[in-house]
Structures are given as structure tokens and as C-alpha cells.
mmCIF file of C-alpha atoms in Angstrom:
data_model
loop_
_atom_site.group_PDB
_atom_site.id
_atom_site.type_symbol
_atom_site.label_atom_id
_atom_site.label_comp_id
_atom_site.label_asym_id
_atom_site.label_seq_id
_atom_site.Cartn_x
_atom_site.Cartn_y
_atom_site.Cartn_z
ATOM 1 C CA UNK A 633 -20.108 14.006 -14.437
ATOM 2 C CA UNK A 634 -19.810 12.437 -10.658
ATOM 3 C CA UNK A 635 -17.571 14.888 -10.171
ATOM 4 C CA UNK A 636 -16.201 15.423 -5.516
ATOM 5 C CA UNK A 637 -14.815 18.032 -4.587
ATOM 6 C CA UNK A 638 -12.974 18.712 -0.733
ATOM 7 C CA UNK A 639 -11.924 21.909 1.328
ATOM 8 C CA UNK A 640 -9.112 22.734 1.953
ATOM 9 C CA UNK A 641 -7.150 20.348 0.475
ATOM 10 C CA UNK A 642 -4.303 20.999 2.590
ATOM 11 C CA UNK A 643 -4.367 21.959 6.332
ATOM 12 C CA UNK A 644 -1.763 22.703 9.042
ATOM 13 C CA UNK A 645 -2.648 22.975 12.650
ATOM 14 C CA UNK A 646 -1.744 23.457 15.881
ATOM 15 C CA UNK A 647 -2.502 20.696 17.982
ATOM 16 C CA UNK A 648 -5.873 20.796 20.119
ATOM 17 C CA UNK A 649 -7.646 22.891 17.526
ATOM 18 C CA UNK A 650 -10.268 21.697 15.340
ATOM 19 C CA UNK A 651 -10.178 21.339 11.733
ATOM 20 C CA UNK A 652 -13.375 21.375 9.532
ATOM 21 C CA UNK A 653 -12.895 19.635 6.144
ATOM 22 C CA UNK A 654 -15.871 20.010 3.287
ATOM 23 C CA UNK A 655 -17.069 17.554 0.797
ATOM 24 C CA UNK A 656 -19.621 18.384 -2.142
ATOM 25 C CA UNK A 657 -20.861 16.645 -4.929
ATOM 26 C CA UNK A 658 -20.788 19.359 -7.796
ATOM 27 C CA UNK A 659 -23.050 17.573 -10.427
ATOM 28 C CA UNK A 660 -25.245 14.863 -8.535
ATOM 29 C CA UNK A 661 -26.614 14.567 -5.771
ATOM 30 C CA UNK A 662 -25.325 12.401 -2.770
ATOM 31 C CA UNK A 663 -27.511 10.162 -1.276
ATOM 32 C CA UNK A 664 -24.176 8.404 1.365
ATOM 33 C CA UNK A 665 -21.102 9.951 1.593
ATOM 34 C CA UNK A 666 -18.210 8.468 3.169
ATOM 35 C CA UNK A 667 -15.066 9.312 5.035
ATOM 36 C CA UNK A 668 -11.622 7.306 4.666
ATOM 37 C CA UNK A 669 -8.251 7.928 6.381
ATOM 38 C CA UNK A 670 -4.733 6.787 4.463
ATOM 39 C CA UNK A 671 -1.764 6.883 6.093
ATOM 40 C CA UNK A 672 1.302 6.436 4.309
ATOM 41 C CA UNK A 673 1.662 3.477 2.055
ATOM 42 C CA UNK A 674 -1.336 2.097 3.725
ATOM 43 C CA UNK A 675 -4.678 1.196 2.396
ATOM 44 C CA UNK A 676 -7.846 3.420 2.481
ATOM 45 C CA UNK A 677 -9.548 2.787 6.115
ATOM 46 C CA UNK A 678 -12.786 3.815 6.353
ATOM 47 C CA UNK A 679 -13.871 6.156 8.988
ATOM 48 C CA UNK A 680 -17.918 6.893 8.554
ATOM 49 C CA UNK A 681 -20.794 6.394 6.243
ATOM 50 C CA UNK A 682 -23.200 9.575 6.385
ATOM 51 C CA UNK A 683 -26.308 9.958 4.903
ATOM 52 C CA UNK A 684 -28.011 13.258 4.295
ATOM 53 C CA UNK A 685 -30.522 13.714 7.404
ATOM 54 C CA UNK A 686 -29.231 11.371 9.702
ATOM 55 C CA UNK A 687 -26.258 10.362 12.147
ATOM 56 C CA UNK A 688 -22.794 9.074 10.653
ATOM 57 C CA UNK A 689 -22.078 5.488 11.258
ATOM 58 C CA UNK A 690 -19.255 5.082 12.517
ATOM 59 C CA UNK A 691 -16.699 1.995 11.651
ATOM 60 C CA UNK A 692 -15.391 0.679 14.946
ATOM 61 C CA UNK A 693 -12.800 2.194 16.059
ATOM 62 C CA UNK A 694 -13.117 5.890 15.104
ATOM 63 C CA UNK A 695 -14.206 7.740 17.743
ATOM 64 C CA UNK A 696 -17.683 9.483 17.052
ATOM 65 C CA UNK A 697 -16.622 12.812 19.596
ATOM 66 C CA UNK A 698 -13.411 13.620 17.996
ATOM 67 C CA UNK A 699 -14.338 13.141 14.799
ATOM 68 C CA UNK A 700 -17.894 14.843 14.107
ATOM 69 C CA UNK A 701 -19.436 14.399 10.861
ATOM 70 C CA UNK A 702 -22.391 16.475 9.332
ATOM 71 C CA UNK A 703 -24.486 15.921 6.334
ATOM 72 C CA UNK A 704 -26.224 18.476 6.327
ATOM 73 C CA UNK A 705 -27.693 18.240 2.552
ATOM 74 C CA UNK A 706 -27.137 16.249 -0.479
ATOM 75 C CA UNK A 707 -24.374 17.771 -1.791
ATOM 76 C CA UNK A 708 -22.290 18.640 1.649
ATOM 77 C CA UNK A 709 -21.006 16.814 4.502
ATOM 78 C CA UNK A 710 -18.045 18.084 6.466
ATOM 79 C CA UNK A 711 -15.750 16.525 9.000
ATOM 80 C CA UNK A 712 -14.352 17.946 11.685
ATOM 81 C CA UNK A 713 -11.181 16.631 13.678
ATOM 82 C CA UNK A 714 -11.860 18.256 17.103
ATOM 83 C CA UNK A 715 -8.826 18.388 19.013
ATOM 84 C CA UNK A 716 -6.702 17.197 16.840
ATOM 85 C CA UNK A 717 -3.401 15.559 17.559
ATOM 86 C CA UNK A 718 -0.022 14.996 15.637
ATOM 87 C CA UNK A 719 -1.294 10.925 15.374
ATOM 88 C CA UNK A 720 -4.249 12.643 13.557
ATOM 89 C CA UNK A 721 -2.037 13.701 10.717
ATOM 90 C CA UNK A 722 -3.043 11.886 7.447
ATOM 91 C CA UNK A 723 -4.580 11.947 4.147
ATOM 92 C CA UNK A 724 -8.569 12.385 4.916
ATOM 93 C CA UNK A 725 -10.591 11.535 1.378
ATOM 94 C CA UNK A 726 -14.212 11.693 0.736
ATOM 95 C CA UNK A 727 -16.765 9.375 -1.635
ATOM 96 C CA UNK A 728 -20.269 9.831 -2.640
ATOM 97 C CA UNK A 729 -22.873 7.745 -3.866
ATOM 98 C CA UNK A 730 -26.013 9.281 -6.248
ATOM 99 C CA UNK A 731 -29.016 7.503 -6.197
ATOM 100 C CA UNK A 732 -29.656 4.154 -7.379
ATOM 101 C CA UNK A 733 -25.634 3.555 -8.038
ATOM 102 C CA UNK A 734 -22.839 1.701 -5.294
ATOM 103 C CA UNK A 735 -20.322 3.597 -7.624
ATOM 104 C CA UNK A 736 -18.430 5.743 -4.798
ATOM 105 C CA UNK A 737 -16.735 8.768 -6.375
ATOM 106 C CA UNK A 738 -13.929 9.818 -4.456
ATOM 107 C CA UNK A 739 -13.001 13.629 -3.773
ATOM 108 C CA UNK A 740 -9.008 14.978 -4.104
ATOM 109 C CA UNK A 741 -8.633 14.385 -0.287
ATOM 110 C CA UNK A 742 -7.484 16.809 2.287
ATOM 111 C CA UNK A 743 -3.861 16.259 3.317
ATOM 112 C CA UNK A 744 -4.176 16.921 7.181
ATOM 113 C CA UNK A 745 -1.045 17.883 9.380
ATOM 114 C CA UNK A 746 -1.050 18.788 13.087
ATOM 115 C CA UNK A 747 1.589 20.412 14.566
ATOM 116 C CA UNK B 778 -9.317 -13.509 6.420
ATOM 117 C CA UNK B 779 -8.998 -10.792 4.009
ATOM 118 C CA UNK B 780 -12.523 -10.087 2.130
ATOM 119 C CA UNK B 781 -10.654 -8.411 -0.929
ATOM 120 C CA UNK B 782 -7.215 -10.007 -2.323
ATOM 121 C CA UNK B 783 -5.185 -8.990 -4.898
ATOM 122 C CA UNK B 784 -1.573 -10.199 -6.615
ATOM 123 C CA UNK B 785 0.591 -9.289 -5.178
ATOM 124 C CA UNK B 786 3.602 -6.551 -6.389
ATOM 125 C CA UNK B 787 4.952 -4.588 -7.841
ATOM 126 C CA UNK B 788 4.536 -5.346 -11.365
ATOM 127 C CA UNK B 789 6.971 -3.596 -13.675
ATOM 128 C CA UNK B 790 5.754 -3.855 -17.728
ATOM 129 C CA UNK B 791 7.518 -2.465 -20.447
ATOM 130 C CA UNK B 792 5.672 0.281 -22.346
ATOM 131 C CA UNK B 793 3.342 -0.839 -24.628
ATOM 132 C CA UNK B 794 3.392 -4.295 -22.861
ATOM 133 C CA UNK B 795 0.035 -6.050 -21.158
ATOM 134 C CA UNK B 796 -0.578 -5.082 -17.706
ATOM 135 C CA UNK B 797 -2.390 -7.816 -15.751
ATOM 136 C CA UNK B 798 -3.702 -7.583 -12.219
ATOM 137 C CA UNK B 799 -5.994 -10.521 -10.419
ATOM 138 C CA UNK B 800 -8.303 -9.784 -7.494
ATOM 139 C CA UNK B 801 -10.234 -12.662 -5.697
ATOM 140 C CA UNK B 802 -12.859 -11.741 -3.362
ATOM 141 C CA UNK B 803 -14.735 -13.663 -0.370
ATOM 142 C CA UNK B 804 -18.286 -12.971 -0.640
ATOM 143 C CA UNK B 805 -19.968 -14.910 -2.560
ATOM 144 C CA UNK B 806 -22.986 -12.805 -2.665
ATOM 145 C CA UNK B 807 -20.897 -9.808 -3.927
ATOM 146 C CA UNK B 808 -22.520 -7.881 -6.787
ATOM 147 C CA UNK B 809 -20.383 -4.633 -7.715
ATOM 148 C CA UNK B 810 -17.155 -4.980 -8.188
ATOM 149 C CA UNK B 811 -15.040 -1.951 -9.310
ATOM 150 C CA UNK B 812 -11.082 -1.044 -10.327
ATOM 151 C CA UNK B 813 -9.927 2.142 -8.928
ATOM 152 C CA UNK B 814 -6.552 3.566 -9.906
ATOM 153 C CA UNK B 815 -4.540 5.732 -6.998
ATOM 154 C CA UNK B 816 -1.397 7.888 -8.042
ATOM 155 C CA UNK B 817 0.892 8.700 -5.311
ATOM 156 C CA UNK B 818 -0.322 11.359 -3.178
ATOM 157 C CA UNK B 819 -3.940 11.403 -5.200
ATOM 158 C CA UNK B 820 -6.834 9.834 -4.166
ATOM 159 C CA UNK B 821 -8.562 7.188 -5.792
ATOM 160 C CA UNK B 822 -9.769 7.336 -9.724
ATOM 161 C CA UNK B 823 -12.317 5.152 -10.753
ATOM 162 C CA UNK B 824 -11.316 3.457 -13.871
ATOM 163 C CA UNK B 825 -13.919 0.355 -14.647
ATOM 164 C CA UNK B 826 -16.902 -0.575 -12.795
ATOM 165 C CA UNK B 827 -18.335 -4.024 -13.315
ATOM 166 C CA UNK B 828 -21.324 -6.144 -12.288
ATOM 167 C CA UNK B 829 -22.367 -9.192 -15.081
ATOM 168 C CA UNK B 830 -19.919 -12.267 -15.771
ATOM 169 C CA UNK B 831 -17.739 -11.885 -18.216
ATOM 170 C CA UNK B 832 -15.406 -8.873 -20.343
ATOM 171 C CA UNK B 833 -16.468 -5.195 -20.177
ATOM 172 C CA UNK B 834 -14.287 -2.835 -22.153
ATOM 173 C CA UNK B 835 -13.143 0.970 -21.659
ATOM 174 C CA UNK B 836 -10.583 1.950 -24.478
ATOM 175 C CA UNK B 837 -7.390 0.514 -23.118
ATOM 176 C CA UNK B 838 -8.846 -1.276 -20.508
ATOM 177 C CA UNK B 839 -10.691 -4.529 -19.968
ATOM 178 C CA UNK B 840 -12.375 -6.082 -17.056
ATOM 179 C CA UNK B 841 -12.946 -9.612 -16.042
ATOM 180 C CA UNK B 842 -15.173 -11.073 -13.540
ATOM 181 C CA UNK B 843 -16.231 -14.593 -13.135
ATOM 182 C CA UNK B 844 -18.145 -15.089 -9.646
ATOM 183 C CA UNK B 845 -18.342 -18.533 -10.170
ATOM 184 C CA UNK B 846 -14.180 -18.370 -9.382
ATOM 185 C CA UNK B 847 -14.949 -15.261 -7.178
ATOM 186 C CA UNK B 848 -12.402 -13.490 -9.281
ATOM 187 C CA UNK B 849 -11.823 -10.167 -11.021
ATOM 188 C CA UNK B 850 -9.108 -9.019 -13.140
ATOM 189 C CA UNK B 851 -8.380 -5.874 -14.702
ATOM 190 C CA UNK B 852 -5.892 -5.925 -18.148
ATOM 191 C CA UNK B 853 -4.381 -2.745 -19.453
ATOM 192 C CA UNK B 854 -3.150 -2.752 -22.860
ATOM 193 C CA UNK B 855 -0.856 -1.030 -24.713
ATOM 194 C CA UNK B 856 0.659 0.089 -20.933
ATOM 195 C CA UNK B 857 1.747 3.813 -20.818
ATOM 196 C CA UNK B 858 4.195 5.364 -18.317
ATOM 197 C CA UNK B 859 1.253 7.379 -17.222
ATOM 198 C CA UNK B 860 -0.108 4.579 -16.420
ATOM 199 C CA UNK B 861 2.147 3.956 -13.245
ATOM 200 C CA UNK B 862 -0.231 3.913 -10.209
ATOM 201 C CA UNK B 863 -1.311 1.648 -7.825
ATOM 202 C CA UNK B 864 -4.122 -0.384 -8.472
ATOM 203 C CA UNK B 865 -7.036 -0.984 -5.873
ATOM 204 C CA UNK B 866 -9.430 -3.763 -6.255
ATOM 205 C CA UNK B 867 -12.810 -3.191 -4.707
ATOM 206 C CA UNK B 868 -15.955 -5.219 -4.172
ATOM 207 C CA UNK B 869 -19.504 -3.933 -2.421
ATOM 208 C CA UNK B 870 -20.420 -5.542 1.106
ATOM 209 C CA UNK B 871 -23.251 -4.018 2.832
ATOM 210 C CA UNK B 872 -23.112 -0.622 0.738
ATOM 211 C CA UNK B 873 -19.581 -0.273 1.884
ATOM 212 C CA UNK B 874 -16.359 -0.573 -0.343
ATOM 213 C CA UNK B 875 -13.661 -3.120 0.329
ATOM 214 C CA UNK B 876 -10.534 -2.530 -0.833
ATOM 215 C CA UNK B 877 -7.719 -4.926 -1.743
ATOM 216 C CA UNK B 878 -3.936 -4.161 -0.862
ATOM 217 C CA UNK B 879 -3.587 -2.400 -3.707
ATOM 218 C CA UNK B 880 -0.552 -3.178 -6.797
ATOM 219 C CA UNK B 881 1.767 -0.628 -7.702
ATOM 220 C CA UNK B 882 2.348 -1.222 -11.391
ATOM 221 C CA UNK B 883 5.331 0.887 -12.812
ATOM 222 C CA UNK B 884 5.502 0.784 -16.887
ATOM 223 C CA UNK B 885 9.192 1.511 -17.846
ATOM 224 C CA UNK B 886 9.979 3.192 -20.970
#
């Protein structure tokens, strides 16, 4: 069980397009989700905390225009890099919570690369 | 000051060896406290979750917390080569995860 999942989980770009990147939660249902970032042989940053229903908060930082996040039901949120950038190239990775845990299970992670 | 530390590494064990890795946290009012393990490239695996004082065991692996200390440890026995990762302590604060540095363990055959 608690089982993440993300699409794609690889994505090259050109830079100034926009990049959508799903997260579901295939057996439970997600009450938060959250967004991280990980650049090489760096620790997880964390980008957003969604809940389903409501506006992403947003760590400070990470700018809330360029990178939009929707959750638009308790098993999906997506993020989408608008414009992106080379500097926008990382390693994007996804947790949920279910309800009445903390335990964040984390999805595969989308490997992002802008050209 | 960091809110999540943890020893630092790497930490090289022989197979079949112990595997010991010490995480202190600053919150004193921390309740969930969790061991996640990353592989390179992969995203983070939870291995042990924990949230009473005291051991809490999961086949090869044993957890540790005393918030008294403010201090969690994770222990890996019988250390496999598959078991090369790096380690990431992590402690709840406001719903939110906080992650230690991470340490890369590397079992040698």
C-alpha cells in the first residue's frame, strides 16, 4: 500500500516552455501533497505543500507564478514549471500524506532538464 | 541552527557488519520521527517510522528514539551491499518534513 506515482519521469525541454509534471496516490487517498526539488548531491528542498481544494503554500523562496501547483483531487496534483530555464533543471519528487498519518510517501521523481 | 542533524559520513561497513547512524533533532516538541533510505538517482524510500521512546523493529532494522536526548538512531544489521544508500533522517515540524544531511553508507563485500 501507500504506493506515489509521477509523470513523466523524465522530461527534456526547450527553454521558455512549460512542463506539467503529475503526482497520484494509487491506493489512498491524499489529504497534502508536497513538492521537493534535489539538485545534485544536495538535500531534498521543499518547494510547496498542497492540499486538495485549496492554494499551495509556498516555502519562501519558490516563486508561486513560475511554478503553479494544482490539486485538483485527492489523488492528483500536478506541477507545472512555466517558463522554464536551464537553472530549473533538477530532480522534482512528490510526497503524500493519507488521512490521519504525517507518514509522507514519496513518488519516483521526475528528472527535469531544460535545454 | 540546523533543526535535523545527523553523523556525519560516509560510513563504510563490511558485509554482514552493524550499520549505525545517529540523528539529533532540535524540537523538543517533535513527535514523528522517520528513516528514509535514498539510492542514487531514486527518490526517497521509507524504511522505519517511529513515534514512542524506545526500540521498534522491522526485520533487519531497528530504530531508536529517546526525546529526552532528542536523539534517533537507526541500526542495520547483518549490512548487505544492497544496502548502500544514503540515509536521511527526518523529524515532523508543523506537518512538514525536515530532513537531515543525509549519510551515505557503502557496505563492502
Amino acid at each position: 500500500g501507500a504506493v506515489v506515482s509521477q509523470h513523466p519521469s523524465w522530461v527534456i525541454c526547450k527553454s521558455g516552455t512549460s512542463v506539467k509534471i503529475e503526482c497520484r496516490s494509487l491506493d489512498f487517498q491524499a489529504t497534502t501533497m508536497f513538492w521537493y526539488r534535489q539538485f545534485p548531491k544536495q538535500s531534498l528542498m521543499l518547494m510547496a505543500t498542497s492540499n486538495e481544494g485549496s492554494k499551495a503554500t509556498y516555502e519562501q523562496g519558490v516563486e508561486k507564478d513560475k511554478f503553479l501547483i494544482n490539486h485538483a483531487s485527492l489523488t492528483l496534483s500536478t506541477l507545472t514549471v512555466t517558463s522554464a530555464h536551464p537553472e530549473d533543471s533538477s530532480f522534482y519528487i512528490c510526497s503524500a500524506t493519507g488521512t490521519s498519518t504525517d507518514t509522507q510517501y514519496f513518488g519516483p521523481g521526475t528528472r527535469l532538464t531544460v535545454l | 541552527q540546523k533543526e535535523v542533524e545527523q553523523n556525519s559520513g560516509p560510513l563504510s561497513v563490511p558485509e554482514g557488519a552493524i550499520a549505525s547512524l545517529n540523528c539529533t533533532y532540535s524540537d523538543r516538541g517533535s513527535q514523528s520521527f522517520f528513516w528514509y533510505r535514498q539510492y542514487s538517482g531514486k527518490s526517497p524510500e521509507l524504511i522505519m517510522f517511529i513515534y514512542s521512546n524506545g526500540d521498534k523493529e522491522d526485520g533487519r532494522f531497528t530504530a531508536q528514539l529517546n526525546k529526552a536526548s532528542q536523539y534517533v538512531s537507526l541500526l542495520i544489521r547483518d549490512s548487505q551491499p544492497s544496502d548502500s544508500a544514503t540515509y536521511l533522517c527526518a523529524v515532523v515540524n508543523d506537518y512538514k518534513l525536515s530532513f537531515g544531511a543525509g549519510t551515505t553508507v557503502t557496505v563492502r563485500a
